[in-house]
Short mmCIF file of C-alpha atoms (C1' of nucleotides) in Angstrom, two decimals:
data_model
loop_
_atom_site.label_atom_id
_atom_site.label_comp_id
_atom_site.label_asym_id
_atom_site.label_seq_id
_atom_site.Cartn_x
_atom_site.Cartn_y
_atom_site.Cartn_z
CA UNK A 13 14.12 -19.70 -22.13
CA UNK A 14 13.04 -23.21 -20.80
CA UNK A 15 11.11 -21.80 -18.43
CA UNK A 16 7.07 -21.73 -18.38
CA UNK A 17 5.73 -18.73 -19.17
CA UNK A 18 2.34 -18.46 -16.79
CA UNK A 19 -1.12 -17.50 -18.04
CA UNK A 20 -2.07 -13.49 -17.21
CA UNK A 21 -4.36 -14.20 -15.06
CA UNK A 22 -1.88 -16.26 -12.69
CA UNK A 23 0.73 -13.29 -12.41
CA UNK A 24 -2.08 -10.49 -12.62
CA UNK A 25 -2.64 -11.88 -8.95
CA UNK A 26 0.76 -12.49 -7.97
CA UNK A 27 1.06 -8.74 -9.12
CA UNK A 28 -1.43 -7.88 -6.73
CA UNK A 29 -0.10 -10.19 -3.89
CA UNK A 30 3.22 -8.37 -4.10
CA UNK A 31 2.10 -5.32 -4.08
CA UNK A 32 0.20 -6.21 -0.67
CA UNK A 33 3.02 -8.10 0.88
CA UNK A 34 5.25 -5.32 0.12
CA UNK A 35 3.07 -2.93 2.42
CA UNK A 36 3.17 -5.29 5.22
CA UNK A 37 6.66 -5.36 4.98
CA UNK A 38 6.90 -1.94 5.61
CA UNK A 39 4.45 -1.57 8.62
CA UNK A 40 7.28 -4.46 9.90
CA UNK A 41 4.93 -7.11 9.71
CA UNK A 42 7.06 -10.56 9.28
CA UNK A 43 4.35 -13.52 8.65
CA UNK A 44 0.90 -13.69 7.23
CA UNK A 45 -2.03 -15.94 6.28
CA UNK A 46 -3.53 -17.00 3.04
CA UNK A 47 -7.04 -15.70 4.88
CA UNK A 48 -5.33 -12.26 5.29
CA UNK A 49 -4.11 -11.54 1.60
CA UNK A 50 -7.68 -12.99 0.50
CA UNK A 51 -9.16 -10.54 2.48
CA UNK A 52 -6.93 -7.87 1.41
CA UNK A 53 -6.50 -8.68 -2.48
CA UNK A 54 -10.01 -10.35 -3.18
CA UNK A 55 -8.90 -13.41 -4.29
CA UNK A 56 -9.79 -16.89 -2.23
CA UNK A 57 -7.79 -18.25 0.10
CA UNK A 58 -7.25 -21.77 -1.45
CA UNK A 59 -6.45 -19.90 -4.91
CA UNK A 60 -4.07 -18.00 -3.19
CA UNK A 61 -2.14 -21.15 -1.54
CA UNK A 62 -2.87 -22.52 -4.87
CA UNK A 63 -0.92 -20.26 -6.68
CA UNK A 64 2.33 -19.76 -4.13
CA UNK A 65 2.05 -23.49 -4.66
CA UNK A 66 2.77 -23.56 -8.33
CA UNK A 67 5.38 -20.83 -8.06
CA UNK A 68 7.20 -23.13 -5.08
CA UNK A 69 6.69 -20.68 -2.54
CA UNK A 70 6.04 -22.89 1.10
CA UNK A 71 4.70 -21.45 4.49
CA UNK A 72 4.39 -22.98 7.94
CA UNK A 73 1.65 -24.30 8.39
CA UNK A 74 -0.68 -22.95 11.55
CA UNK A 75 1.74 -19.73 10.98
CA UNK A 76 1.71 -18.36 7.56
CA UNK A 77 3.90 -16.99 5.13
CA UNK A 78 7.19 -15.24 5.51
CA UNK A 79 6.63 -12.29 4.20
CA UNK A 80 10.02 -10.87 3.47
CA UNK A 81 10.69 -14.21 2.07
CA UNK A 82 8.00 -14.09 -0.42
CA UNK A 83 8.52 -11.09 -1.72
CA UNK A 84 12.58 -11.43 -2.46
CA UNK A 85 10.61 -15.06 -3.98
CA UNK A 86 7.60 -12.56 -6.16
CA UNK A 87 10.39 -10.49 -7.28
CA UNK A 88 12.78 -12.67 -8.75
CA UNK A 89 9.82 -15.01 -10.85
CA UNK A 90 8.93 -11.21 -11.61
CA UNK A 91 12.21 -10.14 -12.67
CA UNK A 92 12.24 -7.20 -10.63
CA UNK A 93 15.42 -7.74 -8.18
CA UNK A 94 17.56 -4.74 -10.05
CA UNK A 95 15.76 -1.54 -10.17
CA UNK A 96 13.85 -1.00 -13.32
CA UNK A 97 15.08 2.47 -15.09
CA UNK A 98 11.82 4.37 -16.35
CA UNK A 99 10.98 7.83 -18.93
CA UNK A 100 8.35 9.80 -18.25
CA UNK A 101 6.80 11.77 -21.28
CA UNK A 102 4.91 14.74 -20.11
CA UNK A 103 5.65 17.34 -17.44
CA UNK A 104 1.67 18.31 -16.90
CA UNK A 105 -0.34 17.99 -14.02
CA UNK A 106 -0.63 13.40 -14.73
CA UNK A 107 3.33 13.36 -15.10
CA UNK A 108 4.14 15.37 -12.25
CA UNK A 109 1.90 13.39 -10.03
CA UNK A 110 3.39 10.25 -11.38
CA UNK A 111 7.16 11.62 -10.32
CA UNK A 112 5.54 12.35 -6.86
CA UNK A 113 4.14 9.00 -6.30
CA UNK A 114 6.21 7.09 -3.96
CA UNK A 115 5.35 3.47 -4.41
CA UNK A 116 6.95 3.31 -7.66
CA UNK A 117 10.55 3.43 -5.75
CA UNK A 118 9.55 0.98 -3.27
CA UNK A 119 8.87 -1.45 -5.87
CA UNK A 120 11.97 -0.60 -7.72
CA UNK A 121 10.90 1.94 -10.11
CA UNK A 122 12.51 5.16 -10.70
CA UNK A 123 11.69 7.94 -13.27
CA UNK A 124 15.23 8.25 -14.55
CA UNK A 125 14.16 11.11 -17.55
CA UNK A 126 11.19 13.47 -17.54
CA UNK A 127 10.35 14.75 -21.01
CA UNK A 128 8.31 17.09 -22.96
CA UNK A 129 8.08 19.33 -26.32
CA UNK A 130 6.86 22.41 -24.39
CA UNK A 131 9.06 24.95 -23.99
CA UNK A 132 7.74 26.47 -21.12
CA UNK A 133 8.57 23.42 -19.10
CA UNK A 134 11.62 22.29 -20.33
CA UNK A 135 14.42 22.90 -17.89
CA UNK A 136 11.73 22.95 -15.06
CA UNK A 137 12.20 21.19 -12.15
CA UNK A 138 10.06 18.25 -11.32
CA UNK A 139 10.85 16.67 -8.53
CA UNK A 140 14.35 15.82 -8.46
CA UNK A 141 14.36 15.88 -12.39
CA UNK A 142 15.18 19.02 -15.07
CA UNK A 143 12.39 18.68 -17.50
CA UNK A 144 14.28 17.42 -20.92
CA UNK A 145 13.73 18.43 -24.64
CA UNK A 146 11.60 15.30 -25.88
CA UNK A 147 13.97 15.74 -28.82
CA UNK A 148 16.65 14.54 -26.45
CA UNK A 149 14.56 11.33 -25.99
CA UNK A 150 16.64 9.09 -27.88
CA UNK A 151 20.11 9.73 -26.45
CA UNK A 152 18.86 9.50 -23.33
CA UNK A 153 17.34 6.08 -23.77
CA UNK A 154 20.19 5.01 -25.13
CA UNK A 155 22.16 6.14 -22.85
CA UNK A 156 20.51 4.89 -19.40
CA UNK A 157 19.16 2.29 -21.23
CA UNK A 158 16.01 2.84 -20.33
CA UNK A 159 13.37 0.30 -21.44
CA UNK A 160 10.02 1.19 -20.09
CA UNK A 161 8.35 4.59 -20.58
CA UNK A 162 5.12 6.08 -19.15
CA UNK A 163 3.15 8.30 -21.39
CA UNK A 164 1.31 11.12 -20.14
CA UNK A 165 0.82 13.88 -22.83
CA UNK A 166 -2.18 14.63 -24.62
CA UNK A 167 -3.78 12.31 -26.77
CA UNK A 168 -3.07 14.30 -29.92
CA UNK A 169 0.84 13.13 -29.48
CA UNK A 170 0.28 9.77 -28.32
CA UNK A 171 1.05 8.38 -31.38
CA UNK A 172 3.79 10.27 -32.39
CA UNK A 173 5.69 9.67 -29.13
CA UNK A 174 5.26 6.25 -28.78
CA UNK A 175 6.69 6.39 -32.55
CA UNK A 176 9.78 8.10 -30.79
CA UNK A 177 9.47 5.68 -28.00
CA UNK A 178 9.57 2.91 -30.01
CA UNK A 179 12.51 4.00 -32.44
CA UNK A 180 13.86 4.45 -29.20
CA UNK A 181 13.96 1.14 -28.11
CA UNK A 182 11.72 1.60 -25.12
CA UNK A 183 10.01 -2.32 -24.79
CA UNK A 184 7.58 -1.48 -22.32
CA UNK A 185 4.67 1.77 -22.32
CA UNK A 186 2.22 2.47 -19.35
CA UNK A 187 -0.61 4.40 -21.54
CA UNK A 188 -1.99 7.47 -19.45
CA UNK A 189 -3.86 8.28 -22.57
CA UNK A 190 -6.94 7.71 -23.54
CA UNK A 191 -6.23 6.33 -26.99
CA UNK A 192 -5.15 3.54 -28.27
CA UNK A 193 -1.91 3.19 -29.71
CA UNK A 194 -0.21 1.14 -32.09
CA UNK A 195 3.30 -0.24 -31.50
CA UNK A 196 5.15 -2.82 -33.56
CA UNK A 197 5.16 -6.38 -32.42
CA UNK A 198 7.86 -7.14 -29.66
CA UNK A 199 6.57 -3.39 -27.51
CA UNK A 200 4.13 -4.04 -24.70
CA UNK A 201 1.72 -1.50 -24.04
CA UNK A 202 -0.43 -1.27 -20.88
CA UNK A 203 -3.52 1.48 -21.64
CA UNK A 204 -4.68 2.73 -17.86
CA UNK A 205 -8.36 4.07 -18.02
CA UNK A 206 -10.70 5.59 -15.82
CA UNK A 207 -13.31 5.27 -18.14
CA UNK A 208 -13.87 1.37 -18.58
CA UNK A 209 -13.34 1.12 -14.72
CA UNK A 210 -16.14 3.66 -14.17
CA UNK A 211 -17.99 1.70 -16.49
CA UNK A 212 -17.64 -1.68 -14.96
CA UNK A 213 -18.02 -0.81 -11.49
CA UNK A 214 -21.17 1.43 -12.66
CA UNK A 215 -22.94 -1.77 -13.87
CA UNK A 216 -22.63 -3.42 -10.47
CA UNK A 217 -23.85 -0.55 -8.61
CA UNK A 218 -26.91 -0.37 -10.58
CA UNK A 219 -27.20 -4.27 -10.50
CA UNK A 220 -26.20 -4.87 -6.98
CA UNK A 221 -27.46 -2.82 -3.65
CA UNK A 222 -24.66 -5.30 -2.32
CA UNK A 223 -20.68 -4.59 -1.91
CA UNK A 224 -18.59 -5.87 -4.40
CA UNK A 225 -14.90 -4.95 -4.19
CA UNK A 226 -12.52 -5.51 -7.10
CA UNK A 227 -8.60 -5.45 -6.28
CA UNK A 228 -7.83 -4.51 -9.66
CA UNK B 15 -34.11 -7.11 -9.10
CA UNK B 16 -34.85 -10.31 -12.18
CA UNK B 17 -32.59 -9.82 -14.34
CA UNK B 18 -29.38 -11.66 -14.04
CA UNK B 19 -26.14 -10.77 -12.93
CA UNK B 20 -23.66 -11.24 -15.66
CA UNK B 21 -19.47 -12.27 -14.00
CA UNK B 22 -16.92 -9.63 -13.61
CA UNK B 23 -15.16 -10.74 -16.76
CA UNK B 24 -17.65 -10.17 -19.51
CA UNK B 25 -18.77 -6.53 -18.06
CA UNK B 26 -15.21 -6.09 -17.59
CA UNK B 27 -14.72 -6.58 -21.80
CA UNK B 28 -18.10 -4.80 -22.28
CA UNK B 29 -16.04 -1.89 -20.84
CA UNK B 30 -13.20 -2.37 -23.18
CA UNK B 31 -16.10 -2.70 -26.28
CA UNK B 32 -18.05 0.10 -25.30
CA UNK B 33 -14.72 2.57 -24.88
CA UNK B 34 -13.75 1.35 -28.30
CA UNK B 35 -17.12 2.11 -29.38
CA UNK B 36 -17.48 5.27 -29.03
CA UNK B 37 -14.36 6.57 -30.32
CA UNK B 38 -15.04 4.89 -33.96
CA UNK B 39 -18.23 6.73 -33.45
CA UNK B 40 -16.62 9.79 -32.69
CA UNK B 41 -14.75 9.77 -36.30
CA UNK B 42 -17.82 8.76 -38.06
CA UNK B 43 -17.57 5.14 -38.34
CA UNK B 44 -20.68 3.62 -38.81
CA UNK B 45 -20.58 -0.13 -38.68
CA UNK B 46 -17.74 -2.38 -36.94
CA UNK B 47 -16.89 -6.13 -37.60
CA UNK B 48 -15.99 -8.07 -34.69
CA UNK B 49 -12.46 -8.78 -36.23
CA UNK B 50 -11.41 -5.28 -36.29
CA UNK B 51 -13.16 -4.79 -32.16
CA UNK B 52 -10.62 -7.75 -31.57
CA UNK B 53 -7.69 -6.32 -33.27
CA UNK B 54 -8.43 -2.93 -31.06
CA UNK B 55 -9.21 -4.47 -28.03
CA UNK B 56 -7.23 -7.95 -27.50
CA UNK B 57 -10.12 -10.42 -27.65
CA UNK B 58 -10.80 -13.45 -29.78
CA UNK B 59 -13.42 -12.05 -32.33
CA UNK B 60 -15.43 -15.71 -31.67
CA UNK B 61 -15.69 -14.59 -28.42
CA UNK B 62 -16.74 -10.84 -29.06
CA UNK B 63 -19.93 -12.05 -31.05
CA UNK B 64 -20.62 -14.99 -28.61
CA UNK B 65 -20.48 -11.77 -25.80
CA UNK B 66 -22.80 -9.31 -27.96
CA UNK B 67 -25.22 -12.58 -28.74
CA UNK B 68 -25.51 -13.15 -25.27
CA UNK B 69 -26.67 -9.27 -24.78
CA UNK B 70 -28.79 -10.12 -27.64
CA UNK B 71 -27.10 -7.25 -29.62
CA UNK B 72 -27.27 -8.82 -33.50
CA UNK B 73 -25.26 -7.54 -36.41
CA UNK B 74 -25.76 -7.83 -39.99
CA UNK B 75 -23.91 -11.03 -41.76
CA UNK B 76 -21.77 -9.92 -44.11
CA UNK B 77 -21.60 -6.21 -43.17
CA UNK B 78 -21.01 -6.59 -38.98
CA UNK B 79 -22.49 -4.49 -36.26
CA UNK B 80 -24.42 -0.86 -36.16
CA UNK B 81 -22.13 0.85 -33.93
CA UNK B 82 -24.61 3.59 -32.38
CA UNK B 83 -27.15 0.94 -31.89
CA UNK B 84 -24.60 -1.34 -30.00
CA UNK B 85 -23.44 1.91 -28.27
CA UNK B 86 -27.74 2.80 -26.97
CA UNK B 87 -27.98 -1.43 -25.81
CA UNK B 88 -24.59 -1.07 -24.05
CA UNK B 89 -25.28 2.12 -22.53
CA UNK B 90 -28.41 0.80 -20.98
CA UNK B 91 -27.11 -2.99 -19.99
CA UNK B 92 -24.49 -1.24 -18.15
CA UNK B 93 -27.06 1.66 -16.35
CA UNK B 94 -25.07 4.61 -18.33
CA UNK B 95 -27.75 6.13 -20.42
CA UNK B 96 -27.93 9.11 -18.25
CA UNK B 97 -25.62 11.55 -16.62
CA UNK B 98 -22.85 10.16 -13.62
CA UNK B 99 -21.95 12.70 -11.80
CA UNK B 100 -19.06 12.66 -9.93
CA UNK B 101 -17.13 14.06 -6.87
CA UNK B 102 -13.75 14.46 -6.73
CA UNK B 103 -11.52 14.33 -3.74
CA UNK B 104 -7.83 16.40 -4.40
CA UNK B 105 -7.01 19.21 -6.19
CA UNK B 106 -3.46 18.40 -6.85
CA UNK B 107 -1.84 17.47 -10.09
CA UNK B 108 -3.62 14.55 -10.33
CA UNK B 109 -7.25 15.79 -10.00
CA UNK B 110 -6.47 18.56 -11.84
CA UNK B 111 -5.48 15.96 -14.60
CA UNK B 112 -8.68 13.97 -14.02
CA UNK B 113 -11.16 17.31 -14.13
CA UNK B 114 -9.31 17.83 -17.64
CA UNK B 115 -9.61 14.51 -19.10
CA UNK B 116 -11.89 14.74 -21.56
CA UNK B 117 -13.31 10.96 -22.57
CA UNK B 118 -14.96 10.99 -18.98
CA UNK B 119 -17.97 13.78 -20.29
CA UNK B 120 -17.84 11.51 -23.74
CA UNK B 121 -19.32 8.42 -21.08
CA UNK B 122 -21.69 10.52 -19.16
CA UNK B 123 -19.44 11.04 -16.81
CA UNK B 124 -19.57 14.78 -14.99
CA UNK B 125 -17.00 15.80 -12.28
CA UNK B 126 -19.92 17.95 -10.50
CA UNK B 127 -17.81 19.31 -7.53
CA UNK B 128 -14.18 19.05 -6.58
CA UNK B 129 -13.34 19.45 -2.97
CA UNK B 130 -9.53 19.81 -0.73
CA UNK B 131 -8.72 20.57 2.87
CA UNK B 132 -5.89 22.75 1.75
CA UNK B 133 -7.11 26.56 2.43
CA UNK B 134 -4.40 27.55 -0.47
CA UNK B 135 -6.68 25.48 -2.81
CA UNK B 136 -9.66 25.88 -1.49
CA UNK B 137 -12.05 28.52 -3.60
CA UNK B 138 -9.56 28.37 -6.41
CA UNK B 139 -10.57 27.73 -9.78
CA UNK B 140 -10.13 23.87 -11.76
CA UNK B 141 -11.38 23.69 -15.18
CA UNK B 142 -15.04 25.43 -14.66
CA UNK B 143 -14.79 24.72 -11.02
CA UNK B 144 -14.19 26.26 -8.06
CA UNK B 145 -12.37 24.23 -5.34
CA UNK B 146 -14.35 23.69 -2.40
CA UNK B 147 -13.27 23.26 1.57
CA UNK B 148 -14.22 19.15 1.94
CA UNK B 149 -16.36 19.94 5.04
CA UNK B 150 -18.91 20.98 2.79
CA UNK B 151 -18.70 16.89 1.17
CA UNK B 152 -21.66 15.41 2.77
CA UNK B 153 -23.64 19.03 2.16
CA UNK B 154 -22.75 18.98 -1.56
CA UNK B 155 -23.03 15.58 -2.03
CA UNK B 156 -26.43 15.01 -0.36
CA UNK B 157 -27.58 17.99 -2.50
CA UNK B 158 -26.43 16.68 -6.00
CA UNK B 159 -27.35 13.00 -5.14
CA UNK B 160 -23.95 12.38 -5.82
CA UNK B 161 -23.12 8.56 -5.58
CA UNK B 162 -19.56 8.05 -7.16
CA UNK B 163 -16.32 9.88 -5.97
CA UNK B 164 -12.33 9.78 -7.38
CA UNK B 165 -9.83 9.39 -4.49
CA UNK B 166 -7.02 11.51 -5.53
CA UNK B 167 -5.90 12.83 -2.27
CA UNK B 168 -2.60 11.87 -0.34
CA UNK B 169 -2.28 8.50 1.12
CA UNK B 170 -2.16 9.51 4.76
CA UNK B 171 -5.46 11.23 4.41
CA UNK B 172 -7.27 8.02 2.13
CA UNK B 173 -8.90 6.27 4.72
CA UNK B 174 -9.80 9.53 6.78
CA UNK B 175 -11.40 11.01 3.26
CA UNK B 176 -12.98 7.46 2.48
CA UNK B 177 -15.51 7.35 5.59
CA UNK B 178 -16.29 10.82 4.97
CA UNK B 179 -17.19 10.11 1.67
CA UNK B 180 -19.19 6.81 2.85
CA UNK B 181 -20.83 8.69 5.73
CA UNK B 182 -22.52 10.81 2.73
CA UNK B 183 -24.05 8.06 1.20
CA UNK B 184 -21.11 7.48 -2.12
CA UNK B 185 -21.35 3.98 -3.34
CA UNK B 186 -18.84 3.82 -6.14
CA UNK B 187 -14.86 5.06 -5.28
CA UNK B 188 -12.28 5.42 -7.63
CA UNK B 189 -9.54 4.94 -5.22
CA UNK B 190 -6.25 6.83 -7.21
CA UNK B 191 -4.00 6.57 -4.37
CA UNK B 192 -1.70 3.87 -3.13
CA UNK B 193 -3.44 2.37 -0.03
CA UNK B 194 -6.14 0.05 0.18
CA UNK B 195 -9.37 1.82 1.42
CA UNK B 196 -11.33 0.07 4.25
CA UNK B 197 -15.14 0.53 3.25
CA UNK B 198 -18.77 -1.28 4.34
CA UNK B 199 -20.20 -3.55 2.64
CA UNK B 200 -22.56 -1.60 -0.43
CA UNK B 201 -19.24 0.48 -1.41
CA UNK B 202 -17.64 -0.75 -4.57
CA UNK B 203 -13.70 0.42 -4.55
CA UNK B 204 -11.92 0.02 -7.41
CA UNK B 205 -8.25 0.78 -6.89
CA UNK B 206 -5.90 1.78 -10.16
CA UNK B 207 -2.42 1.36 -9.44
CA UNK B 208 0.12 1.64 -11.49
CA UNK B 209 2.34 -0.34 -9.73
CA UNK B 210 0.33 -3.86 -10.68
CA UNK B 211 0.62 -2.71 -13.84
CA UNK B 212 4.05 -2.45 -14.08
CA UNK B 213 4.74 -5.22 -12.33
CA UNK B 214 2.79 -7.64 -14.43
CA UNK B 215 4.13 -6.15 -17.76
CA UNK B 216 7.94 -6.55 -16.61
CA UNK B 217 6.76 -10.60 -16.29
CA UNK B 218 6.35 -10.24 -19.68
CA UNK B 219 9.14 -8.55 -20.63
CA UNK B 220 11.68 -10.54 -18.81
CA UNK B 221 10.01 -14.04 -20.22
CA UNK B 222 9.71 -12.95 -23.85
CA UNK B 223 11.00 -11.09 -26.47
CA UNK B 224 7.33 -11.52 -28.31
CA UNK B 225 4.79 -8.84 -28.75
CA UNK B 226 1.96 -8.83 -25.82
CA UNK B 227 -0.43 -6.15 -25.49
CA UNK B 228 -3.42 -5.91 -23.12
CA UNK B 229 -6.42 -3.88 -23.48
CA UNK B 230 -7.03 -3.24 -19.67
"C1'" DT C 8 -1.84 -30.94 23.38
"C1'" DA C 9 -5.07 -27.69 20.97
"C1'" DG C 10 -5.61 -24.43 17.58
"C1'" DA C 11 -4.39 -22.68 13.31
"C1'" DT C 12 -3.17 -22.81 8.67
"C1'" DT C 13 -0.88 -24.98 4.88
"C1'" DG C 14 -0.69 -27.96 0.73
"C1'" DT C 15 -3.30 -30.69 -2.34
"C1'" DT C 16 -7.00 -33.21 -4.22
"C1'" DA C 17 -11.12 -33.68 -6.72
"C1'" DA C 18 -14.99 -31.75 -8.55
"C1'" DT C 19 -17.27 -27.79 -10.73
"C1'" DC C 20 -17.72 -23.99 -13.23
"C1'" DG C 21 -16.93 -20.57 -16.64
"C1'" DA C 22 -13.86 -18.79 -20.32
"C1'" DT C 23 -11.92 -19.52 -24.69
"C1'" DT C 24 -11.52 -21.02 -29.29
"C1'" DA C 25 -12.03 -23.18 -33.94
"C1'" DA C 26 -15.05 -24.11 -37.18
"C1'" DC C 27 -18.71 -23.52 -40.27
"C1'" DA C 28 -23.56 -23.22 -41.82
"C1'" DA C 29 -26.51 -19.37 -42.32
"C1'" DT C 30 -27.23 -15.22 -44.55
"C1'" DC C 31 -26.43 -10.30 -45.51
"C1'" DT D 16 -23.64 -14.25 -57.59
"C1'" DA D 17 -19.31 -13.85 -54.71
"C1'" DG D 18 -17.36 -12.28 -50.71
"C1'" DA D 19 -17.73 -11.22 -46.07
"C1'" DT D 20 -19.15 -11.75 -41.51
"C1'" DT D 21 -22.46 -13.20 -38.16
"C1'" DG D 22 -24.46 -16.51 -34.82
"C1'" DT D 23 -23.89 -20.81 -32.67
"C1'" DT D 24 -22.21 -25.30 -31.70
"C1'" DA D 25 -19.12 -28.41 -29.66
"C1'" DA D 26 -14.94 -29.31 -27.71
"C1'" DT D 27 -11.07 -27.79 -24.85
"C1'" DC D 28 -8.82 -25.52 -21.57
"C1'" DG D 29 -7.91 -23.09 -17.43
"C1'" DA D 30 -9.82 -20.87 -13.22
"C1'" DT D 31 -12.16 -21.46 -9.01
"C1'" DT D 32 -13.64 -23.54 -4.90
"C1'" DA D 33 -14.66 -26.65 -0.91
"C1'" DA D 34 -12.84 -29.74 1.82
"C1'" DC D 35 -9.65 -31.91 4.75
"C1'" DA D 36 -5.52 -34.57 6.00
"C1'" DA D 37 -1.01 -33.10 7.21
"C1'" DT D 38 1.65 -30.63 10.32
"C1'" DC D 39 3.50 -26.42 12.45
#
DNA sequence: TAGATTGTTAATCGATTAACAATC
DNA sequence: TAGATTGTTAATCGATTAACAATC
């Protein structure tokens, strides 16, 4: 570990960038410009040279970036360049949308488990995917080693499953719910919510007759 | 228009308070130190009470801050003292997620109409609501002075469903699917994606072994 | 060449934090 | 009073931006 770890901020927009880049690529688009990510993204142009500056990333000048060449560049200071094995926990209207959503694969993310505790669903189809006993969650994990969980049950379990999650050995949870959850030092948890986004944007509507577009 | 505009970062943690906020309130907390809103939320408690003295929101020394009172000066910095009401676009798994999430009504926000193309959907029931055929949008928004909308429809149809939504006068858009939504200026669009999310965690993941956690 | 866009500097601006007197 | 926590200062750190020479 000698290498520099980079403030959030830094890869919250390379996050973004790749994410763009990514959708370029698949349109077959081979170059672009600092200008057109800013527009895209919402971040300034010279921040944006700025930052594939830092991470050693070079484009032609007059021409642009390579695009394919950036992204193979984003995904290895990522650590995404092997696929990234993922359990879903809840089989409800949330976690079946989440199986269906298709960028998650082009980024290197697949649902490799689907789980829940009701027996109604369990050994349902979703997808591709039988619906598991959650109590199989832990041989599972284990077994695929599976590191990063999404959690989309209600938020009376939260707590317990990311318990199970944890004891697990799942490192990473993406937080449908709309609690907050505790996990032991070492777990990263990501909380996704509606709410404060509502919130925020609300303030600059009432503040603001004039656009304001966030890329987060 | 006098009062000044306040930077996308510290509405963006007034969110994150205000969310917190009203859950302790919920349970029947009554006062809150800053300490324990940073050890919920992820920020530096220094900077929490330099953020609430800059609202002019004042605690009590020794004891910390009235939560319902911060709760009444947040609602009304941010505009959210009355009712939101909302239109969503999809009646798939995912907006049939969103209609059931409950911490939405808890912020004044009120999913007043839910609207499809699909005639299977259309005129079934979601929640307490009845699906409706999206050529009624500009009808049913006009009507309810409905300015905010959640995107939750395919992403082939997200641009087509976006100028629909702008031609009837909605300022705010949640955008839940996976494309990037072309709108005028005086449209806010605030695009969740899990995908960013993900991406930006793994960072973490692959650079340290130590405990991160982010609020947003 | 002419036009476009990078790569980088230098200056500014805002975010973050530790620390502690004030005071409940 | 003793303990706790605010409110605010002062210092630091990182993010942001404009500008433009370099160069494709």
């Amino acid at each position: 570990m000698k290498e520099k770890i980079y403030p959030s901020g830094v890869i919250h927009r390379l996050s973004a960038y790749l994410r763009y880049l990514v959708q370029l690529d698949e349109v077959g688009r081979t170059t672009v410009s600092s200008r057109e990510i800013s527009d895209a993204v919402g971040v300034n142009s010279a921040e944006i040279r700025r930052d594939l500056s830092l991470f050693k990333v070079v484009g032609k000048r007059g021409v642009g970036y390579n695009i394919k060449s950036v992204i193979t560049q984003f995904n290895e200071i990522i650590g995404a360049q092997q696929e990234t094995r993922i359990a879903l926990i809840g089989a409800g209207h949330l976690g079946t949308a989440i199986v269906n959503y298709d960028p998650l694969p082009k980024h290197g993310f697949v649902i490799s488990a689907i789980f829940d505790n009701d027996p109604k669903r369990i050994g349902q189809k979703v997808g591709d995917l039988v619906v598991k006993d959650i109590r199989e969650l832990k041989n599972v994990v284990k077994r695929h080693r599976i590191t990063t969980a999404i959690l989309a049950v209600s938020p009376e379990a939260a707590q317990e499953v990311t318990d199970l999650l944890v004891d697990a050995g799942v490192k990473v949870i993406l937080n449908y719910t709309p609690v907050r959850i505790e996990v032991p030092l070492g777990v990263i948890v990501q909380t996704t919510d509606p709410v404060e986004k509502l919130l925020h944007t609300l303030y600059y509507l009432n503040r603001t007759g004039q656009g304001y577009s966030a890329a987060g």
